């Protein structure tokens, strides 16, 4: 076999391998995106985030995410604090391959929030808020490397519109287990996330979005009367502390 033929065969094999590798990346792109969502979400919230499926239409600039769950922090009985089965993402196709990537809209339909107060009078939403603050302040070590563009710069995002609609709040208390709350959540809207700074990282965007979602869910839970259980437990703890002090002084 001539040397030229050998070289040609070698080139063909290399091109074929590269082609297969590229095909595998695109064939598994949905799973890759799902993995990024899970990793960033878990890092921000410090509790496991899972995604069931991601369906991407790159040419159409569309993405659908289903079966996204945020696990309850330790010490709470419900399996999840958030459950989102229908997330639609509309991407500005002209921004693909650029930095920042512009997302026209993220729409979360009929999400479920499971608010719960434990026996110490602490809610899972309060715990989640503290986790977000800790991750955004940099006190937690990042587990995943930051996403970068082709030049190696950290990828930034701008989200023009975000809506969280048709939501449902289920609230319970370990202090008053017979009391259950089940009610609709108000629509939550955010606009131009990351726009003021020319784009924000995925971690920054996720942190800001979850802060607002948790704050709104907490406000809804308080209005529904969940704060009464917290106040009752605080009162019980104060009474117990008072009894101990009386015992110390022989009263």
PDB file of C-alpha atoms in Angstrom:
ATOM      1  CA  UNK A   1       0.000   0.000   0.000  1.00  0.00           C
ATOM      2  CA  UNK A   2       1.401   3.380  -1.004  1.00  0.00           C
ATOM      3  CA  UNK A   3       2.283   5.941   1.658  1.00  0.00           C
ATOM      4  CA  UNK A   4      -0.190   8.462   0.209  1.00  0.00           C
ATOM      5  CA  UNK A   5      -2.998   5.930   0.512  1.00  0.00           C
ATOM      6  CA  UNK A   6      -2.056   5.184   4.111  1.00  0.00           C
ATOM      7  CA  UNK A   7      -2.050   8.907   4.967  1.00  0.00           C
ATOM      8  CA  UNK A   8      -5.422   9.376   3.237  1.00  0.00           C
ATOM      9  CA  UNK A   9      -6.942   6.478   5.178  1.00  0.00           C
ATOM     10  CA  UNK A  10      -5.530   7.939   8.399  1.00  0.00           C
ATOM     11  CA  UNK A  11      -7.053  11.349   7.650  1.00  0.00           C
ATOM     12  CA  UNK A  12     -10.432   9.754   6.867  1.00  0.00           C
ATOM     13  CA  UNK A  13     -10.338   7.810  10.146  1.00  0.00           C
ATOM     14  CA  UNK A  14      -9.499  10.970  12.124  1.00  0.00           C
ATOM     15  CA  UNK A  15     -12.281  12.947  10.429  1.00  0.00           C
ATOM     16  CA  UNK A  16     -14.706  10.090  11.101  1.00  0.00           C
ATOM     17  CA  UNK A  17     -13.739   9.991  14.788  1.00  0.00           C
ATOM     18  CA  UNK A  18     -14.150  13.770  15.074  1.00  0.00           C
ATOM     19  CA  UNK A  19     -17.519  13.537  13.321  1.00  0.00           C
ATOM     20  CA  UNK A  20     -18.689  10.810  15.689  1.00  0.00           C
ATOM     21  CA  UNK A  21     -17.504  12.832  18.694  1.00  0.00           C
ATOM     22  CA  UNK A  22     -19.362  15.958  17.502  1.00  0.00           C
ATOM     23  CA  UNK A  23     -22.484  13.897  16.802  1.00  0.00           C
ATOM     24  CA  UNK A  24     -22.327  12.382  20.292  1.00  0.00           C
ATOM     25  CA  UNK A  25     -22.042  15.858  21.837  1.00  0.00           C
ATOM     26  CA  UNK A  26     -25.083  17.111  19.941  1.00  0.00           C
ATOM     27  CA  UNK A  27     -26.966  13.859  20.513  1.00  0.00           C
ATOM     28  CA  UNK A  28     -26.364  14.237  24.246  1.00  0.00           C
ATOM     29  CA  UNK A  29     -26.723  18.032  24.371  1.00  0.00           C
ATOM     30  CA  UNK A  30     -30.035  17.776  26.219  1.00  0.00           C
ATOM     31  CA  UNK A  31     -28.407  15.669  28.928  1.00  0.00           C
ATOM     32  CA  UNK A  32     -25.433  18.065  29.103  1.00  0.00           C
ATOM     33  CA  UNK A  33     -27.731  21.059  29.628  1.00  0.00           C
ATOM     34  CA  UNK A  34     -29.710  19.119  32.259  1.00  0.00           C
ATOM     35  CA  UNK A  35     -26.444  18.378  34.059  1.00  0.00           C
ATOM     36  CA  UNK A  36     -25.435  22.061  34.038  1.00  0.00           C
ATOM     37  CA  UNK A  37     -28.834  23.069  35.475  1.00  0.00           C
ATOM     38  CA  UNK A  38     -28.513  20.467  38.221  1.00  0.00           C
ATOM     39  CA  UNK A  39     -24.932  21.431  39.086  1.00  0.00           C
ATOM     40  CA  UNK A  40     -25.486  25.201  39.173  1.00  0.00           C
ATOM     41  CA  UNK A  41     -28.814  24.847  40.998  1.00  0.00           C
ATOM     42  CA  UNK A  42     -27.356  22.539  43.630  1.00  0.00           C
ATOM     43  CA  UNK A  43     -24.395  24.895  44.114  1.00  0.00           C
ATOM     44  CA  UNK A  44     -26.611  27.948  44.594  1.00  0.00           C
ATOM     45  CA  UNK A  45     -29.225  26.313  46.823  1.00  0.00           C
ATOM     46  CA  UNK A  46     -26.954  23.821  48.639  1.00  0.00           C
ATOM     47  CA  UNK A  47     -29.627  21.167  48.273  1.00  0.00           C
ATOM     48  CA  UNK A  48     -30.006  18.704  45.369  1.00  0.00           C
ATOM     49  CA  UNK A  49     -31.638  20.001  42.168  1.00  0.00           C
ATOM     50  CA  UNK A  50     -32.797  17.409  39.634  1.00  0.00           C
ATOM     51  CA  UNK A  51     -34.116  17.669  36.070  1.00  0.00           C
ATOM     52  CA  UNK A  52     -36.027  14.873  34.380  1.00  0.00           C
ATOM     53  CA  UNK A  53     -35.788  15.966  30.732  1.00  0.00           C
ATOM     54  CA  UNK A  54     -34.506  18.833  28.586  1.00  0.00           C
ATOM     55  CA  UNK A  55     -35.617  19.245  24.972  1.00  0.00           C
ATOM     56  CA  UNK A  56     -33.583  21.674  22.868  1.00  0.00           C
ATOM     57  CA  UNK A  57     -34.356  23.194  19.491  1.00  0.00           C
ATOM     58  CA  UNK A  58     -31.167  25.148  18.764  1.00  0.00           C
ATOM     59  CA  UNK A  59     -32.217  26.455  15.345  1.00  0.00           C
ATOM     60  CA  UNK A  60     -35.569  27.614  16.690  1.00  0.00           C
ATOM     61  CA  UNK A  61     -34.064  29.038  19.877  1.00  0.00           C
ATOM     62  CA  UNK A  62     -36.414  27.019  22.064  1.00  0.00           C
ATOM     63  CA  UNK A  63     -35.909  24.800  25.085  1.00  0.00           C
ATOM     64  CA  UNK A  64     -38.340  22.857  27.237  1.00  0.00           C
ATOM     65  CA  UNK A  65     -37.504  21.593  30.725  1.00  0.00           C
ATOM     66  CA  UNK A  66     -39.698  19.187  32.646  1.00  0.00           C
ATOM     67  CA  UNK A  67     -39.548  17.424  35.994  1.00  0.00           C
ATOM     68  CA  UNK A  68     -37.319  19.966  37.766  1.00  0.00           C
ATOM     69  CA  UNK A  69     -37.311  19.483  41.532  1.00  0.00           C
ATOM     70  CA  UNK A  70     -35.509  21.171  44.416  1.00  0.00           C
ATOM     71  CA  UNK A  71     -35.070  18.856  47.385  1.00  0.00           C
ATOM     72  CA  UNK A  72     -36.057  20.014  50.855  1.00  0.00           C
ATOM     73  CA  UNK A  73     -33.144  20.873  53.155  1.00  0.00           C
ATOM     74  CA  UNK A  74     -32.526  18.369  55.995  1.00  0.00           C
ATOM     75  CA  UNK A  75     -35.003  18.471  58.877  1.00  0.00           C
ATOM     76  CA  UNK A  76     -38.176  18.820  56.821  1.00  0.00           C
ATOM     77  CA  UNK A  77     -40.677  16.100  55.973  1.00  0.00           C
ATOM     78  CA  UNK A  78     -41.772  16.918  52.403  1.00  0.00           C
ATOM     79  CA  UNK A  79     -39.451  15.525  49.731  1.00  0.00           C
ATOM     80  CA  UNK A  80     -39.306  18.817  47.799  1.00  0.00           C
ATOM     81  CA  UNK A  81     -39.521  22.539  48.443  1.00  0.00           C
ATOM     82  CA  UNK A  82     -40.097  23.413  44.758  1.00  0.00           C
ATOM     83  CA  UNK A  83     -41.473  21.284  41.924  1.00  0.00           C
ATOM     84  CA  UNK A  84     -41.608  22.632  38.348  1.00  0.00           C
ATOM     85  CA  UNK A  85     -42.870  20.383  35.563  1.00  0.00           C
ATOM     86  CA  UNK A  86     -43.256  22.869  32.709  1.00  0.00           C
ATOM     87  CA  UNK A  87     -40.483  25.363  31.928  1.00  0.00           C
ATOM     88  CA  UNK A  88     -40.305  27.014  28.499  1.00  0.00           C
ATOM     89  CA  UNK A  89     -37.227  28.956  27.383  1.00  0.00           C
ATOM     90  CA  UNK A  90     -37.088  31.298  24.372  1.00  0.00           C
ATOM     91  CA  UNK A  91     -33.532  32.184  23.270  1.00  0.00           C
ATOM     92  CA  UNK A  92     -32.469  35.090  21.052  1.00  0.00           C
ATOM     93  CA  UNK A  93     -30.951  33.046  18.199  1.00  0.00           C
ATOM     94  CA  UNK A  94     -28.816  35.995  17.049  1.00  0.00           C
ATOM     95  CA  UNK A  95     -26.963  35.874  20.390  1.00  0.00           C
ATOM     96  CA  UNK A  96     -25.956  32.214  20.070  1.00  0.00           C
ATOM     97  CA  UNK A  97     -22.182  31.937  20.109  1.00  0.00           C
ATOM     98  CA  UNK A  98     -21.879  35.439  21.571  1.00  0.00           C
ATOM     99  CA  UNK A  99     -21.258  36.789  25.037  1.00  0.00           C
ATOM    100  CA  UNK A 100     -23.656  37.604  26.644  1.00  0.00           C
ATOM    101  CA  UNK A 101     -26.242  35.048  25.592  1.00  0.00           C
ATOM    102  CA  UNK A 102     -29.650  36.710  25.499  1.00  0.00           C
ATOM    103  CA  UNK A 103     -32.708  34.801  26.670  1.00  0.00           C
ATOM    104  CA  UNK A 104     -35.944  36.430  25.571  1.00  0.00           C
ATOM    105  CA  UNK A 105     -38.172  34.684  28.096  1.00  0.00           C
ATOM    106  CA  UNK A 106     -38.301  31.957  30.722  1.00  0.00           C
ATOM    107  CA  UNK A 107     -41.835  30.864  31.560  1.00  0.00           C
ATOM    108  CA  UNK A 108     -42.534  28.472  34.450  1.00  0.00           C
ATOM    109  CA  UNK A 109     -46.114  27.208  34.372  1.00  0.00           C
ATOM    110  CA  UNK A 110     -48.002  25.746  37.342  1.00  0.00           C
ATOM    111  CA  UNK A 111     -45.049  25.385  39.746  1.00  0.00           C
ATOM    112  CA  UNK A 112     -45.590  23.953  43.210  1.00  0.00           C
ATOM    113  CA  UNK A 113     -44.081  25.325  46.417  1.00  0.00           C
ATOM    114  CA  UNK A 114     -44.048  23.229  49.604  1.00  0.00           C
ATOM    115  CA  UNK A 115     -43.493  25.548  52.570  1.00  0.00           C
ATOM    116  CA  UNK A 116     -42.913  23.916  55.938  1.00  0.00           C
ATOM    117  CA  UNK A 117     -42.035  24.995  59.479  1.00  0.00           C
ATOM    118  CA  UNK A 118     -40.074  22.518  61.594  1.00  0.00           C
ATOM    119  CA  UNK A 119     -40.363  21.943  65.347  1.00  0.00           C
ATOM    120  CA  UNK A 120     -37.791  24.669  66.040  1.00  0.00           C
ATOM    121  CA  UNK A 121     -39.956  27.252  64.267  1.00  0.00           C
ATOM    122  CA  UNK A 122     -37.640  27.487  61.242  1.00  0.00           C
ATOM    123  CA  UNK A 123     -39.100  27.272  57.752  1.00  0.00           C
ATOM    124  CA  UNK A 124     -37.547  25.504  54.777  1.00  0.00           C
ATOM    125  CA  UNK A 125     -37.820  28.759  52.821  1.00  0.00           C
ATOM    126  CA  UNK A 126     -35.766  30.558  55.484  1.00  0.00           C
ATOM    127  CA  UNK A 127     -33.161  27.812  55.272  1.00  0.00           C
ATOM    128  CA  UNK A 128     -33.083  28.101  51.490  1.00  0.00           C
ATOM    129  CA  UNK A 129     -32.602  31.872  51.754  1.00  0.00           C
ATOM    130  CA  UNK A 130     -29.601  31.404  54.034  1.00  0.00           C
ATOM    131  CA  UNK A 131     -28.131  28.850  51.622  1.00  0.00           C
ATOM    132  CA  UNK A 132     -28.481  31.300  48.726  1.00  0.00           C
ATOM    133  CA  UNK A 133     -26.826  34.080  50.734  1.00  0.00           C
ATOM    134  CA  UNK A 134     -23.942  31.779  51.652  1.00  0.00           C
ATOM    135  CA  UNK A 135     -23.358  30.693  48.048  1.00  0.00           C
ATOM    136  CA  UNK A 136     -23.662  34.204  46.591  1.00  0.00           C
ATOM    137  CA  UNK A 137     -21.253  35.639  49.184  1.00  0.00           C
ATOM    138  CA  UNK A 138     -18.606  33.162  48.110  1.00  0.00           C
ATOM    139  CA  UNK A 139     -18.367  31.367  51.434  1.00  0.00           C
ATOM    140  CA  UNK A 140     -18.995  28.025  49.724  1.00  0.00           C
ATOM    141  CA  UNK A 141     -16.408  26.427  47.455  1.00  0.00           C
ATOM    142  CA  UNK A 142     -17.608  26.131  43.865  1.00  0.00           C
ATOM    143  CA  UNK A 143     -17.888  22.521  42.764  1.00  0.00           C
ATOM    144  CA  UNK A 144     -18.186  23.199  39.029  1.00  0.00           C
ATOM    145  CA  UNK A 145     -15.970  25.321  36.736  1.00  0.00           C
ATOM    146  CA  UNK A 146     -17.620  28.417  35.287  1.00  0.00           C
ATOM    147  CA  UNK A 147     -19.036  28.168  31.771  1.00  0.00           C
ATOM    148  CA  UNK A 148     -16.881  29.992  29.219  1.00  0.00           C
ATOM    149  CA  UNK A 149     -17.270  31.193  25.649  1.00  0.00           C
ATOM    150  CA  UNK A 150     -14.904  30.384  22.742  1.00  0.00           C
ATOM    151  CA  UNK A 151     -12.393  33.024  23.892  1.00  0.00           C
ATOM    152  CA  UNK A 152     -12.237  31.519  27.372  1.00  0.00           C
ATOM    153  CA  UNK A 153     -14.147  34.370  29.013  1.00  0.00           C
ATOM    154  CA  UNK A 154     -16.832  33.471  31.524  1.00  0.00           C
ATOM    155  CA  UNK A 155     -20.188  33.194  29.773  1.00  0.00           C
ATOM    156  CA  UNK A 156     -22.703  35.872  30.737  1.00  0.00           C
ATOM    157  CA  UNK A 157     -26.486  35.880  30.401  1.00  0.00           C
ATOM    158  CA  UNK A 158     -29.224  38.465  29.989  1.00  0.00           C
ATOM    159  CA  UNK A 159     -32.789  37.329  30.675  1.00  0.00           C
ATOM    160  CA  UNK A 160     -35.269  39.845  29.285  1.00  0.00           C
ATOM    161  CA  UNK A 161     -38.382  38.345  30.834  1.00  0.00           C
ATOM    162  CA  UNK A 162     -39.081  35.763  33.542  1.00  0.00           C
ATOM    163  CA  UNK A 163     -42.547  34.635  34.625  1.00  0.00           C
ATOM    164  CA  UNK A 164     -43.605  32.213  37.355  1.00  0.00           C
ATOM    165  CA  UNK A 165     -47.352  31.733  36.874  1.00  0.00           C
ATOM    166  CA  UNK A 166     -50.216  29.477  37.895  1.00  0.00           C
ATOM    167  CA  UNK A 167     -48.293  28.449  40.995  1.00  0.00           C
ATOM    168  CA  UNK A 168     -49.650  26.617  44.005  1.00  0.00           C
ATOM    169  CA  UNK A 169     -48.523  26.897  47.629  1.00  0.00           C
ATOM    170  CA  UNK A 170     -48.902  24.011  50.051  1.00  0.00           C
ATOM    171  CA  UNK A 171     -47.854  24.951  53.571  1.00  0.00           C
ATOM    172  CA  UNK A 172     -47.622  22.911  56.755  1.00  0.00           C
ATOM    173  CA  UNK A 173     -46.120  23.095  60.215  1.00  0.00           C
ATOM    174  CA  UNK A 174     -44.601  20.400  62.409  1.00  0.00           C
ATOM    175  CA  UNK A 175     -45.722  22.568  65.341  1.00  0.00           C
ATOM    176  CA  UNK A 176     -49.375  22.432  64.236  1.00  0.00           C
ATOM    177  CA  UNK A 177     -49.527  19.304  62.051  1.00  0.00           C
ATOM    178  CA  UNK A 178     -53.312  19.472  61.679  1.00  0.00           C
ATOM    179  CA  UNK A 179     -53.114  22.863  60.000  1.00  0.00           C
ATOM    180  CA  UNK A 180     -52.687  22.644  56.224  1.00  0.00           C
ATOM    181  CA  UNK A 181     -52.662  25.481  53.716  1.00  0.00           C
ATOM    182  CA  UNK A 182     -53.347  25.013  50.014  1.00  0.00           C
ATOM    183  CA  UNK A 183     -53.720  28.123  47.887  1.00  0.00           C
ATOM    184  CA  UNK A 184     -52.771  29.802  44.605  1.00  0.00           C
ATOM    185  CA  UNK A 185     -49.600  31.847  44.308  1.00  0.00           C
ATOM    186  CA  UNK A 186     -49.509  35.278  42.667  1.00  0.00           C
ATOM    187  CA  UNK A 187     -47.734  35.667  39.329  1.00  0.00           C
ATOM    188  CA  UNK A 188     -44.055  36.524  39.811  1.00  0.00           C
ATOM    189  CA  UNK A 189     -42.382  38.563  37.050  1.00  0.00           C
ATOM    190  CA  UNK A 190     -38.812  39.764  36.609  1.00  0.00           C
ATOM    191  CA  UNK A 191     -37.386  41.751  33.713  1.00  0.00           C
ATOM    192  CA  UNK A 192     -33.925  42.392  32.256  1.00  0.00           C
ATOM    193  CA  UNK A 193     -31.934  40.231  34.651  1.00  0.00           C
ATOM    194  CA  UNK A 194     -28.242  40.888  34.092  1.00  0.00           C
ATOM    195  CA  UNK A 195     -28.911  43.710  31.619  1.00  0.00           C
ATOM    196  CA  UNK A 196     -27.564  46.549  33.792  1.00  0.00           C
ATOM    197  CA  UNK A 197     -24.099  45.001  33.938  1.00  0.00           C
ATOM    198  CA  UNK A 198     -23.953  43.768  30.343  1.00  0.00           C
ATOM    199  CA  UNK A 199     -24.670  40.224  31.451  1.00  0.00           C
ATOM    200  CA  UNK A 200     -24.369  38.125  34.586  1.00  0.00           C
ATOM    201  CA  UNK A 201     -23.047  34.629  35.210  1.00  0.00           C
ATOM    202  CA  UNK A 202     -25.401  31.676  35.449  1.00  0.00           C
ATOM    203  CA  UNK A 203     -24.666  31.425  39.168  1.00  0.00           C
ATOM    204  CA  UNK A 204     -25.455  35.117  39.697  1.00  0.00           C
ATOM    205  CA  UNK A 205     -28.676  34.906  37.686  1.00  0.00           C
ATOM    206  CA  UNK A 206     -29.814  31.726  39.446  1.00  0.00           C
ATOM    207  CA  UNK A 207     -29.051  33.259  42.843  1.00  0.00           C
ATOM    208  CA  UNK A 208     -30.995  36.455  42.090  1.00  0.00           C
ATOM    209  CA  UNK A 209     -33.981  34.583  40.657  1.00  0.00           C
ATOM    210  CA  UNK A 210     -34.203  32.187  43.593  1.00  0.00           C
ATOM    211  CA  UNK A 211     -33.912  35.045  46.112  1.00  0.00           C
ATOM    212  CA  UNK A 212     -36.992  36.671  44.608  1.00  0.00           C
ATOM    213  CA  UNK A 213     -38.910  33.386  44.260  1.00  0.00           C
ATOM    214  CA  UNK A 214     -38.178  32.382  47.861  1.00  0.00           C
ATOM    215  CA  UNK A 215     -39.074  35.876  49.130  1.00  0.00           C
ATOM    216  CA  UNK A 216     -42.387  35.851  47.265  1.00  0.00           C
ATOM    217  CA  UNK A 217     -43.214  32.314  48.411  1.00  0.00           C
ATOM    218  CA  UNK A 218     -42.341  33.256  51.992  1.00  0.00           C
ATOM    219  CA  UNK A 219     -44.587  36.315  51.829  1.00  0.00           C
ATOM    220  CA  UNK A 220     -47.454  34.167  50.511  1.00  0.00           C
ATOM    221  CA  UNK A 221     -46.908  31.612  53.294  1.00  0.00           C
ATOM    222  CA  UNK A 222     -46.899  34.350  55.951  1.00  0.00           C
ATOM    223  CA  UNK A 223     -50.121  35.876  54.563  1.00  0.00           C
ATOM    224  CA  UNK A 224     -51.671  32.400  54.641  1.00  0.00           C
ATOM    225  CA  UNK A 225     -51.032  32.227  58.395  1.00  0.00           C
ATOM    226  CA  UNK A 226     -47.907  30.078  58.589  1.00  0.00           C
ATOM    227  CA  UNK A 227     -46.197  32.772  60.661  1.00  0.00           C
ATOM    228  CA  UNK A 228     -48.678  32.123  63.490  1.00  0.00           C
ATOM    229  CA  UNK A 229     -47.136  28.699  64.001  1.00  0.00           C
ATOM    230  CA  UNK A 230     -43.669  30.271  64.130  1.00  0.00           C
ATOM    231  CA  UNK A 231     -44.795  32.885  66.673  1.00  0.00           C
ATOM    232  CA  UNK A 232     -46.468  30.208  68.777  1.00  0.00           C
ATOM    233  CA  UNK A 233     -43.267  28.173  68.934  1.00  0.00           C
ATOM    234  CA  UNK A 234     -41.223  31.259  69.807  1.00  0.00           C
ATOM    235  CA  UNK A 235     -43.638  31.939  72.657  1.00  0.00           C
ATOM    236  CA  UNK A 236     -43.335  28.343  73.889  1.00  0.00           C
ATOM    237  CA  UNK A 237     -39.538  28.565  73.814  1.00  0.00           C
ATOM    238  CA  UNK A 238     -39.605  31.855  75.751  1.00  0.00           C
ATOM    239  CA  UNK A 239     -41.927  30.332  78.371  1.00  0.00           C
ATOM    240  CA  UNK A 240     -39.625  27.316  78.727  1.00  0.00           C
ATOM    241  CA  UNK A 241     -36.626  29.620  79.106  1.00  0.00           C
ATOM    242  CA  UNK A 242     -38.538  31.617  81.748  1.00  0.00           C
ATOM    243  CA  UNK A 243     -39.350  28.447  83.700  1.00  0.00           C
ATOM    244  CA  UNK A 244     -35.675  27.456  83.724  1.00  0.00           C
ATOM    245  CA  UNK A 245     -34.654  30.893  85.001  1.00  0.00           C
ATOM    246  CA  UNK A 246     -37.268  30.672  87.762  1.00  0.00           C
ATOM    247  CA  UNK A 247     -35.853  27.313  88.773  1.00  0.00           C
ATOM    248  CA  UNK A 248     -32.347  28.738  88.980  1.00  0.00           C
ATOM    249  CA  UNK A 249     -33.442  31.453  91.360  1.00  0.00           C
ATOM    250  CA  UNK A 250     -35.698  29.198  93.420  1.00  0.00           C
ATOM    251  CA  UNK A 251     -38.916  30.956  92.386  1.00  0.00           C
TER     252      UNK A 251
END
